[in-house]
Coordinates of C-alpha atoms in Angstrom, one line a residue:
M1 CA 135.8 52.8 142.3
L2 CA 132.3 52.2 140.8
G3 CA 132.4 49.0 138.8
T4 CA 128.9 48.2 137.8
L5 CA 125.5 49.9 138.1
T6 CA 122.1 48.1 137.7
I7 CA 118.9 50.1 137.7
K8 CA 115.4 48.5 137.5
N9 CA 112.0 50.3 137.4
F10 CA 113.4 53.7 138.3
A11 CA 111.9 56.9 136.8
L12 CA 112.1 56.5 133.0
I13 CA 114.5 53.5 133.2
D14 CA 113.0 50.0 132.8
H15 CA 116.2 48.1 133.1
L16 CA 119.8 49.3 132.8
Q17 CA 123.1 47.6 133.5
V18 CA 126.4 49.2 132.8
S19 CA 130.0 48.6 133.7
F20 CA 132.6 51.3 134.3
E21 CA 136.4 51.5 134.3
N22 CA 138.9 53.7 136.0
G23 CA 140.0 57.0 134.4
L24 CA 137.7 59.7 133.0
T25 CA 134.2 58.7 131.9
A26 CA 132.2 61.3 129.9
I27 CA 128.4 61.1 130.0
T28 CA 126.5 63.0 127.3
G29 CA 123.0 63.3 125.9
E30 CA 120.4 65.8 125.0
T31 CA 118.6 67.8 127.7
G32 CA 115.9 65.7 129.3
A33 CA 117.4 62.4 128.1
G34 CA 117.8 61.1 131.6
K35 CA 121.3 62.1 132.9
S36 CA 119.7 63.5 136.1
I37 CA 117.9 60.2 136.5
L38 CA 121.2 58.4 136.4
L39 CA 122.5 60.7 139.2
G40 CA 119.3 60.2 141.1
A41 CA 119.7 56.4 141.0
I42 CA 123.3 56.7 142.2
S43 CA 122.2 59.0 145.0
L44 CA 119.8 56.3 146.3
I45 CA 122.8 54.0 146.5
L46 CA 124.6 56.6 148.5
G47 CA 121.8 56.9 151.1
K48 CA 119.5 59.6 149.8
R49 CA 115.9 59.2 151.0
A50 CA 113.6 57.4 148.6
D51 CA 110.6 58.9 146.8
L52 CA 107.7 56.6 145.9
S53 CA 107.2 58.7 142.7
S54 CA 110.6 57.4 141.5
I55 CA 109.0 54.0 140.8
K56 CA 108.3 53.6 137.0
N57 CA 105.8 50.8 137.4
S58 CA 103.9 51.2 140.7
D59 CA 103.1 47.5 140.8
E60 CA 106.7 46.4 141.0
K61 CA 109.6 47.3 143.2
C62 CA 112.4 49.6 142.2
V63 CA 116.0 48.2 142.6
V64 CA 119.3 50.0 142.2
E65 CA 122.5 48.0 142.7
A66 CA 126.1 49.0 142.4
T67 CA 129.4 47.2 142.8
F68 CA 132.4 49.1 144.2
A69 CA 136.1 48.1 144.3
I70 CA 137.1 49.2 147.8
E71 CA 140.4 47.4 148.5
N72 CA 142.4 50.6 148.7
Y73 CA 139.8 52.7 150.6
Q74 CA 140.9 51.7 154.2
L75 CA 137.4 50.8 155.1
Q76 CA 138.0 47.7 157.2
D77 CA 137.3 49.5 160.5
F78 CA 134.1 50.9 159.2
F79 CA 132.8 47.5 158.2
K80 CA 133.9 46.0 161.5
A81 CA 132.3 48.8 163.5
N82 CA 129.0 48.3 161.7
D83 CA 129.1 44.5 161.8
L84 CA 129.4 44.1 158.1
D85 CA 131.3 41.6 155.9
F86 CA 134.2 43.3 154.3
E87 CA 134.5 42.4 150.6
K88 CA 137.0 43.9 148.1
Q89 CA 134.1 44.0 145.6
T90 CA 131.3 45.4 147.8
I91 CA 127.7 45.3 146.6
I92 CA 125.3 48.0 147.6
R93 CA 121.6 47.5 146.9
R94 CA 118.6 49.8 147.4
E95 CA 115.0 48.7 147.0
I96 CA 111.8 50.8 147.0
L97 CA 108.7 48.7 147.4
P98 CA 105.3 49.6 145.9
S99 CA 104.2 50.3 149.4
G100 CA 106.8 53.1 149.6
K101 CA 108.9 51.2 152.1
S102 CA 112.7 51.4 151.4
R103 CA 115.4 48.9 152.2
A104 CA 119.1 49.1 151.9
F105 CA 121.8 46.3 151.9
I106 CA 125.5 46.2 152.0
N107 CA 126.9 42.8 150.9
D108 CA 123.3 41.5 151.4
T109 CA 123.3 42.7 155.1
P110 CA 120.3 45.0 155.8
V111 CA 121.6 48.5 157.0
T112 CA 120.0 51.8 158.0
L113 CA 120.2 54.8 155.8
D114 CA 122.6 56.5 158.2
V115 CA 125.1 53.6 157.8
L116 CA 124.6 53.6 154.0
S117 CA 125.1 57.4 153.8
S118 CA 128.3 57.2 155.9
L119 CA 129.7 54.6 153.6
G120 CA 128.5 56.5 150.5
E121 CA 130.4 59.6 151.5
Q122 CA 133.6 57.6 151.3
L123 CA 132.8 56.0 147.9
V124 CA 131.4 58.8 145.7
D125 CA 131.6 62.5 145.7
I126 CA 128.8 64.0 143.5
H127 CA 129.6 67.5 142.6
S128 CA 126.6 69.4 141.4
Q129 CA 126.1 73.1 140.8
H130 CA 124.4 73.2 144.2
Q131 CA 127.5 71.7 145.9
T132 CA 129.6 74.6 144.6
L133 CA 128.1 76.6 147.4
Q134 CA 130.2 74.4 149.7
L135 CA 133.1 76.5 148.5
T136 CA 131.8 79.4 150.6
D137 CA 131.7 77.3 153.7
N138 CA 134.4 78.0 156.2
N139 CA 134.8 74.4 157.3
F140 CA 135.3 73.2 153.7
Q141 CA 137.9 75.9 153.2
F142 CA 139.8 74.7 156.3
Q143 CA 139.6 71.1 154.9
V144 CA 141.3 72.3 151.7
I145 CA 144.1 74.1 153.6
D146 CA 144.6 71.2 156.0
A147 CA 144.8 68.7 153.1
V148 CA 147.6 70.8 151.5
A149 CA 149.2 71.3 154.9
G150 CA 149.2 67.6 155.7
N151 CA 147.5 68.3 159.1
D152 CA 145.6 65.0 159.3
A153 CA 147.6 63.4 162.1
L154 CA 147.8 66.7 164.0
L155 CA 144.1 67.3 163.7
K156 CA 143.2 63.8 164.9
D157 CA 145.5 64.2 167.9
Y158 CA 144.0 67.7 168.6
A159 CA 140.4 66.4 168.3
E160 CA 141.1 63.6 170.8
K161 CA 142.7 66.1 173.3
L162 CA 139.9 68.6 172.7
A163 CA 137.3 65.9 173.6
L164 CA 139.2 65.2 176.8
Y165 CA 139.5 68.9 177.6
Q166 CA 135.8 69.5 177.0
T167 CA 134.9 66.5 179.3
T168 CA 137.2 67.8 182.0
K169 CA 135.7 71.3 181.6
K170 CA 132.2 70.0 182.0
E171 CA 133.1 68.0 185.1
L172 CA 134.8 71.1 186.6
K173 CA 131.7 73.2 185.9
K174 CA 129.5 70.5 187.4
L175 CA 131.6 70.5 190.6
V176 CA 131.7 74.3 190.9
D177 CA 127.9 74.5 190.4
F178 CA 127.5 71.7 193.0
Q179 CA 129.8 73.5 195.4
Q180 CA 127.8 76.7 195.2
E181 CA 124.6 74.8 196.0
A182 CA 126.3 72.6 198.6
D183 CA 127.7 75.6 200.4
K184 CA 124.2 76.9 200.9
E185 CA 123.1 73.7 202.5
Y186 CA 126.3 72.7 204.3
D187 CA 125.5 74.3 207.7
Y188 CA 122.0 72.9 207.8
N189 CA 123.2 69.4 206.7
S190 CA 125.9 69.4 209.3
F191 CA 123.4 70.3 212.0
L192 CA 121.1 67.5 211.0
L193 CA 124.0 65.1 210.8
K194 CA 125.3 66.0 214.3
E195 CA 121.8 65.7 215.7
L196 CA 121.5 62.1 214.3
E197 CA 125.0 61.1 215.3
S198 CA 124.4 62.3 218.9
A199 CA 121.4 60.0 219.2
N200 CA 123.8 57.0 218.7
L201 CA 121.2 55.2 216.7
K202 CA 121.3 51.4 216.3
E203 CA 119.1 48.7 214.8
G204 CA 116.5 47.4 217.4
M205 CA 117.2 50.3 219.7
L206 CA 113.7 51.7 219.6
E207 CA 112.0 48.4 220.6
E208 CA 114.6 47.9 223.4
L209 CA 114.0 51.4 224.8
E210 CA 110.2 51.1 224.6
A211 CA 110.4 47.8 226.5
T212 CA 112.6 49.3 229.2
Y213 CA 110.3 52.3 229.5
E214 CA 107.3 50.1 230.0
Q215 CA 109.0 48.1 232.7
L216 CA 110.3 51.2 234.6
N217 CA 107.0 53.0 234.3
N218 CA 105.0 50.1 235.7
V219 CA 107.5 48.7 238.3
E220 CA 105.1 48.6 241.2
E221 CA 102.4 46.7 239.3
I222 CA 105.0 44.3 237.9
S223 CA 106.5 43.8 241.4
E224 CA 103.2 42.9 242.9
N225 CA 102.4 40.4 240.2
V226 CA 105.8 38.8 240.4
S227 CA 105.6 38.4 244.2
H228 CA 102.2 36.8 243.8
A229 CA 103.6 34.5 241.2
L230 CA 106.4 33.4 243.6
Q231 CA 103.8 32.7 246.3
V232 CA 101.7 30.6 243.8
L233 CA 104.8 28.7 242.8
G234 CA 106.7 28.3 246.1
E235 CA 104.2 28.5 249.1
E236 CA 105.1 25.6 251.4
Q237 CA 101.5 24.2 251.9
M238 CA 99.7 25.1 248.7
G239 CA 102.3 26.2 246.2
T240 CA 102.6 24.7 242.8
L241 CA 106.0 23.3 243.4
S242 CA 104.9 21.7 246.7
G243 CA 101.9 20.1 244.9
L244 CA 104.2 18.7 242.1
N245 CA 106.7 17.3 244.6
E246 CA 103.8 15.5 246.3
L247 CA 102.6 14.1 242.9
K248 CA 106.1 13.0 242.1
A249 CA 106.3 11.0 245.4
I250 CA 103.0 9.3 244.7
F251 CA 103.8 8.2 241.1
N252 CA 107.3 7.1 242.1
K253 CA 105.5 4.6 244.4
L254 CA 103.2 3.5 241.6
S255 CA 105.8 3.3 238.9
H256 CA 106.5 -0.4 239.5
F257 CA 102.9 -1.3 238.9
G258 CA 103.1 -0.6 235.1
T259 CA 104.6 1.4 232.3
S260 CA 101.7 3.9 232.4
Y261 CA 102.5 4.9 236.0
K262 CA 106.2 5.0 235.2
E263 CA 105.7 7.3 232.2
L264 CA 103.5 9.7 234.2
S265 CA 106.2 9.7 236.9
T266 CA 108.8 10.7 234.3
R267 CA 106.6 13.4 232.8
I268 CA 105.9 14.9 236.3
Q269 CA 109.7 14.9 236.9
S270 CA 110.2 16.9 233.7
V271 CA 107.5 19.4 234.6
L272 CA 109.0 19.8 238.1
I273 CA 112.4 20.5 236.7
E274 CA 111.0 23.1 234.2
L275 CA 108.8 24.8 236.9
D276 CA 111.7 24.9 239.3
D277 CA 113.7 26.7 236.7
V278 CA 110.8 29.1 236.1
Y279 CA 110.6 29.7 239.9
V280 CA 114.4 30.7 239.9
E281 CA 113.9 33.1 237.0
V282 CA 110.9 34.8 238.7
Q283 CA 113.0 35.2 241.8
Q284 CA 115.7 36.9 239.8
L285 CA 113.0 39.2 238.2
E286 CA 111.8 40.1 241.6
E287 CA 115.3 40.9 242.8
G288 CA 115.9 43.1 239.7
L289 CA 112.8 45.0 240.1
E290 CA 113.5 48.4 241.5
A291 CA 112.0 51.8 241.0
D292 CA 114.5 54.1 239.2
P293 CA 113.0 57.5 238.4
Q294 CA 116.3 58.8 237.0
Q295 CA 116.7 55.9 234.5
L296 CA 113.0 56.2 233.6
E297 CA 113.6 59.9 232.8
E298 CA 116.7 59.1 230.7
V299 CA 114.9 56.4 228.7
N300 CA 111.9 58.6 228.1
A301 CA 114.2 61.4 226.9
K302 CA 115.9 59.0 224.4
L303 CA 112.5 57.8 223.2
Q304 CA 111.3 61.4 222.7
L305 CA 114.4 62.3 220.8
I306 CA 113.9 59.3 218.4
Y307 CA 110.3 60.1 218.0
S308 CA 111.2 63.7 217.2
L309 CA 113.8 62.6 214.6
Q310 CA 111.4 60.2 213.0
K311 CA 108.8 63.0 212.6
K312 CA 111.4 65.5 211.4
H313 CA 112.7 63.1 208.7
N314 CA 109.3 61.6 208.0
V315 CA 110.3 58.0 208.6
M316 CA 109.0 55.2 210.9
E317 CA 112.0 53.0 211.4
I318 CA 115.5 53.4 213.0
S319 CA 116.9 51.8 209.8
S320 CA 115.4 54.7 207.8
L321 CA 117.0 57.2 210.1
L322 CA 120.3 55.5 209.7
E323 CA 119.9 55.8 205.9
V324 CA 119.2 59.5 206.3
Q325 CA 122.3 59.8 208.5
A326 CA 124.5 58.0 205.9
A327 CA 123.2 60.3 203.1
L328 CA 123.8 63.4 205.1
A329 CA 127.3 62.2 206.0
E330 CA 128.0 61.7 202.3
K331 CA 126.8 65.2 201.4
V332 CA 128.8 66.8 204.2
S333 CA 131.9 64.8 203.3
K334 CA 131.6 65.6 199.6
T335 CA 131.1 69.3 200.3
E336 CA 134.2 69.3 202.6
N337 CA 136.3 67.5 199.8
L338 CA 135.0 69.6 196.9
E339 CA 137.7 72.2 197.1
A340 CA 140.5 69.6 196.7
E341 CA 138.6 67.9 193.8
I342 CA 138.1 71.3 192.1
K343 CA 141.8 72.1 192.4
T344 CA 142.8 68.8 191.0
L345 CA 140.5 69.3 188.0
Q346 CA 141.7 72.9 187.5
S347 CA 145.3 71.6 187.4
A348 CA 144.4 68.9 184.9
L349 CA 142.5 71.4 182.8
Q350 CA 145.5 73.8 182.7
K351 CA 147.8 71.0 181.5
Q352 CA 145.3 70.0 178.8
E353 CA 145.1 73.6 177.6
E354 CA 148.9 73.7 177.3
T355 CA 148.8 70.5 175.2
L356 CA 146.0 71.9 173.0
D357 CA 147.8 75.2 172.6
A358 CA 151.0 73.4 171.5
L359 CA 149.1 71.4 168.9
A360 CA 147.1 74.4 167.7
V361 CA 150.4 76.3 167.2
K362 CA 151.7 73.4 165.0
I363 CA 148.5 73.3 163.0
H364 CA 148.6 77.0 162.5
Q365 CA 152.3 76.9 161.4
Q366 CA 151.5 74.1 158.9
R367 CA 148.6 76.0 157.5
T368 CA 150.6 79.2 157.2
K369 CA 153.3 77.3 155.4
S370 CA 150.8 75.7 152.9
I371 CA 149.0 78.9 151.9
P372 CA 151.5 80.0 149.1
T373 CA 151.3 76.5 147.5
L374 CA 147.5 76.6 147.7
K375 CA 147.3 80.1 146.2
S376 CA 149.8 79.4 143.5
H377 CA 147.9 76.2 142.4
L378 CA 144.5 77.8 142.4
E379 CA 145.6 81.0 140.6
S380 CA 147.5 78.9 138.0
V381 CA 144.6 76.6 137.3
L382 CA 142.1 79.4 137.1
S383 CA 144.3 81.3 134.7
E384 CA 144.2 78.2 132.4
V385 CA 140.4 78.1 132.6
G386 CA 139.8 81.7 131.6
M387 CA 140.3 83.6 134.8
P388 CA 143.9 85.1 134.4
N389 CA 143.3 87.9 136.9
A390 CA 141.9 85.7 139.7
K391 CA 143.7 86.2 143.0
F392 CA 143.3 84.9 146.5
Q393 CA 144.0 86.4 149.8
I394 CA 144.1 83.6 152.5
D395 CA 144.9 84.3 156.1
V396 CA 144.7 82.1 159.2
I397 CA 144.4 84.2 162.3
T398 CA 145.1 82.7 165.8
T399 CA 142.4 83.3 168.4
E400 CA 142.0 82.4 172.1
K401 CA 139.0 80.1 171.3
Y402 CA 139.2 76.4 170.9
F403 CA 137.5 75.3 167.7
A404 CA 136.9 71.8 166.5
N405 CA 140.0 72.0 164.2
G406 CA 142.3 74.3 166.1
K407 CA 142.4 77.9 167.3
D408 CA 142.4 79.6 163.9
E409 CA 139.9 81.8 162.1
L410 CA 140.1 81.8 158.3
Q411 CA 139.8 84.6 155.8
F412 CA 139.4 83.1 152.4
L413 CA 139.0 86.2 150.1
F414 CA 138.9 86.4 146.3
S415 CA 139.2 88.9 143.5
A416 CA 138.3 88.0 140.0
N417 CA 139.5 91.2 138.3
K418 CA 142.7 93.0 138.0
G419 CA 142.9 95.7 140.6
G420 CA 139.7 94.5 142.1
S421 CA 139.1 94.5 145.9
F422 CA 139.2 91.2 147.8
N423 CA 136.0 89.9 149.3
E424 CA 134.2 86.7 150.4
L425 CA 133.7 84.2 147.6
K426 CA 129.9 84.2 147.9
K427 CA 129.8 88.0 147.4
V428 CA 132.1 88.4 144.4
A429 CA 132.3 85.1 142.5
S430 CA 129.6 84.2 139.9
G431 CA 128.2 80.7 139.5
G432 CA 130.5 79.9 136.6
E433 CA 133.5 81.2 138.5
L434 CA 132.6 79.2 141.6
S435 CA 132.4 76.0 139.4
R436 CA 135.9 76.7 138.0
I437 CA 137.3 77.4 141.5
M438 CA 135.8 74.2 142.8
L439 CA 137.4 72.2 139.9
A440 CA 140.7 73.8 140.7
I441 CA 140.4 72.9 144.4
K442 CA 139.3 69.3 143.6
S443 CA 142.3 68.9 141.2
L444 CA 144.5 70.1 144.0
L445 CA 143.0 67.8 146.6
A446 CA 143.5 64.8 144.3
Q447 CA 147.2 65.4 144.7
Y448 CA 147.1 65.4 148.5
M449 CA 144.2 63.0 149.4
H450 CA 142.9 59.7 148.4
L451 CA 139.6 61.0 147.1
P452 CA 136.7 58.7 146.3
T453 CA 135.1 58.5 142.9
I454 CA 134.0 62.0 141.8
M455 CA 131.1 62.9 139.6
F456 CA 131.0 66.3 138.1
D457 CA 127.5 67.2 137.1
E458 CA 127.8 69.9 134.4
I459 CA 130.5 71.7 136.3
D460 CA 131.4 73.3 132.9
T461 CA 128.1 75.2 132.7
G462 CA 128.7 78.8 131.6
V463 CA 132.0 78.2 129.9
S464 CA 133.0 77.3 126.3
G465 CA 135.8 77.1 123.8
E466 CA 139.3 77.0 125.1
V467 CA 138.2 77.3 128.7
S468 CA 136.1 74.2 128.4
T469 CA 139.1 72.4 126.8
K470 CA 141.3 73.3 129.7
M471 CA 138.6 72.1 132.2
G472 CA 138.5 68.8 130.3
V473 CA 142.3 68.5 130.5
I474 CA 142.2 69.1 134.3
M475 CA 139.6 66.4 134.8
H476 CA 141.6 64.0 132.7
Q477 CA 144.7 64.7 134.8
M478 CA 142.7 64.1 138.0
S479 CA 141.5 60.7 136.5
K480 CA 145.0 59.4 136.5
K481 CA 144.8 59.2 140.3
M482 CA 141.1 58.5 140.8
Q483 CA 137.9 57.5 138.9
V484 CA 136.2 60.6 137.5
F485 CA 132.8 61.0 135.8
T486 CA 131.7 64.2 134.0
I487 CA 128.2 64.8 132.8
T488 CA 128.6 67.5 130.2
H489 CA 127.1 69.3 127.2
L490 CA 130.4 70.5 125.9
P491 CA 132.2 68.5 123.2
Q492 CA 135.6 69.8 124.3
V493 CA 135.1 68.2 127.7
A494 CA 133.4 65.0 126.4
S495 CA 136.3 64.4 124.1
K496 CA 138.8 64.2 127.0
G497 CA 137.0 61.1 128.4
D498 CA 138.8 57.8 128.2
V499 CA 135.3 56.4 127.5
Q500 CA 132.0 58.1 126.6
Y501 CA 128.5 57.1 127.4
K502 CA 125.4 58.5 125.8
V503 CA 122.1 58.8 127.6
F504 CA 119.1 58.8 125.3
K505 CA 115.3 58.2 125.2
E506 CA 113.5 55.8 123.0
D507 CA 109.8 54.9 122.6
I508 CA 109.0 51.2 122.9
N509 CA 105.3 50.2 122.4
G510 CA 104.2 53.7 123.0
V511 CA 106.2 54.0 126.3
T512 CA 109.2 56.3 126.7
S513 CA 112.3 54.8 128.3
S514 CA 115.8 56.2 129.1
Q515 CA 118.7 54.2 127.9
M516 CA 122.5 54.5 128.2
K517 CA 125.2 52.9 126.0
Q518 CA 129.0 53.1 125.7
L519 CA 130.0 54.6 122.5
T520 CA 132.4 53.1 120.0
E521 CA 135.2 55.3 118.6
E522 CA 133.1 55.9 115.5
E523 CA 130.0 56.7 117.5
R524 CA 132.0 59.1 119.7
V525 CA 133.1 61.0 116.6
Q526 CA 129.4 61.2 115.5
E527 CA 128.2 62.2 118.9
I528 CA 130.8 65.0 119.4
A529 CA 130.2 66.3 115.9
T530 CA 126.5 66.5 116.8
M531 CA 127.4 68.4 120.0
L532 CA 129.5 70.8 117.9
G533 CA 127.2 71.5 115.0
G534 CA 123.7 70.0 115.7
K535 CA 121.9 67.1 114.1
D536 CA 122.9 68.1 110.6
V537 CA 126.5 67.0 110.9
S538 CA 128.9 68.6 108.5
S539 CA 132.2 67.3 107.3
S540 CA 134.0 70.1 109.1
A541 CA 132.2 69.1 112.4
L542 CA 133.3 65.5 111.9
A543 CA 136.9 66.7 111.2
H544 CA 136.8 68.8 114.3
A545 CA 135.4 66.0 116.4
K546 CA 138.2 63.7 115.3
E547 CA 140.8 66.3 116.1
L548 CA 139.3 66.8 119.6
L549 CA 139.4 63.1 120.3
L550 CA 143.1 62.9 119.2
K551 CA 144.0 65.6 121.8
K552 CA 143.4 64.0 125.2
V553 CA 145.8 66.4 127.0

């Protein structure tokens, strides 16, 4: 419930601080006194966008702050999800700076307007004449029926299952669409894959083949040079090995003449060993050299195949071709496995449909069962508020389509006059009738739901006399289960308030300012008498006012 409200530098209000209690609070005042300003300030607290023109003194910031008792509102999860400190007495503050920048705080933590608005919806329901149009909205009508039907748990379960169903349906469509495209490319991708697989590609293969090709293609020239190298190394008279052996013998003789000769002898020995090893390897090369036209042709064919594949796939490396091969293998495999995946999803979708259908049937049955109660309450309340011939025709019709709240379509028809035909509310109900219907609905919802604080902004417009008295009684009954505010011009409604506040203007130092004060019992008598008979209060008006205040219900 709303506990305190502080307003600074907003519209015609310099500074206002007021405390509220539970029950029914009546707010009265002359037209233009500032009742709408009060609602405007509360709307800022609830997340409405700020307007720089709302600042009274453009050199100072505007501040609106409210305290709410939220212990029984089950809002712990909301506070946790938004990383906010949960306090039983939660403070919401809104600031509008002279620059036009707006800031919002929940328990001194800065929040976005979206977060503030989401919390505000769960704290205060401001019912204005404009909101009466909500009555004609199909979603709102369903909310009313489902509240009476007690469908909360079923609808939550249905919503979770519907979300899963929609996800599965999207996945299935994506797979089917992919299959249609993949089927077109499957044959071509398979051909490309087989072509790459037949090449038996491996890392380093290209360099190895190119080296083999160069050797086979130049075998004669290589053979000549290798033979010459063997002659240079191994010729008996002038070969390198022969010369080194002779040097080795010389320095072996000299080694005992000093360390220098001994070190040279050792180094010549090392060179001789290395060169001898080189000689053996060159011999092996010579033995392995052999012209092989067939192998040359095979190597050349492999090289041309690789060059052709590189050109076709616009790559330069074997590793890149292997990546292309892996991607093609994945595409081909996925296409081949699509049918099984699609069948699996189709089976899952069918089971999900069966679950949804079963839930939708339960929701429909509960709705159907609740309609007589809903009709009876609405028609009874409307009869009390001056619409004795008001009748409703409410039908829920099962369809094949999955909606967000089941599979039903709703016909919520109304007739205000005896023997009149039924039609949609927006077509046959006047503004005053819609207001009374909304009051009847809110009074019903108060019995089935834990509603937030509700503010009726002149919901009694267009009614008077006994009807307005009945409307006041209904609001007072609602206030036994929730905090109710009513902004009214009617004394019959104002008198039903547990407390009454008056909004008025006063001029201070030539500046007009809106004020608000809680009336004493004597002041209430005077205010209601004024509402009954005007500024010149008669004794009969005072007597009538006292009588109204004595009859709360």
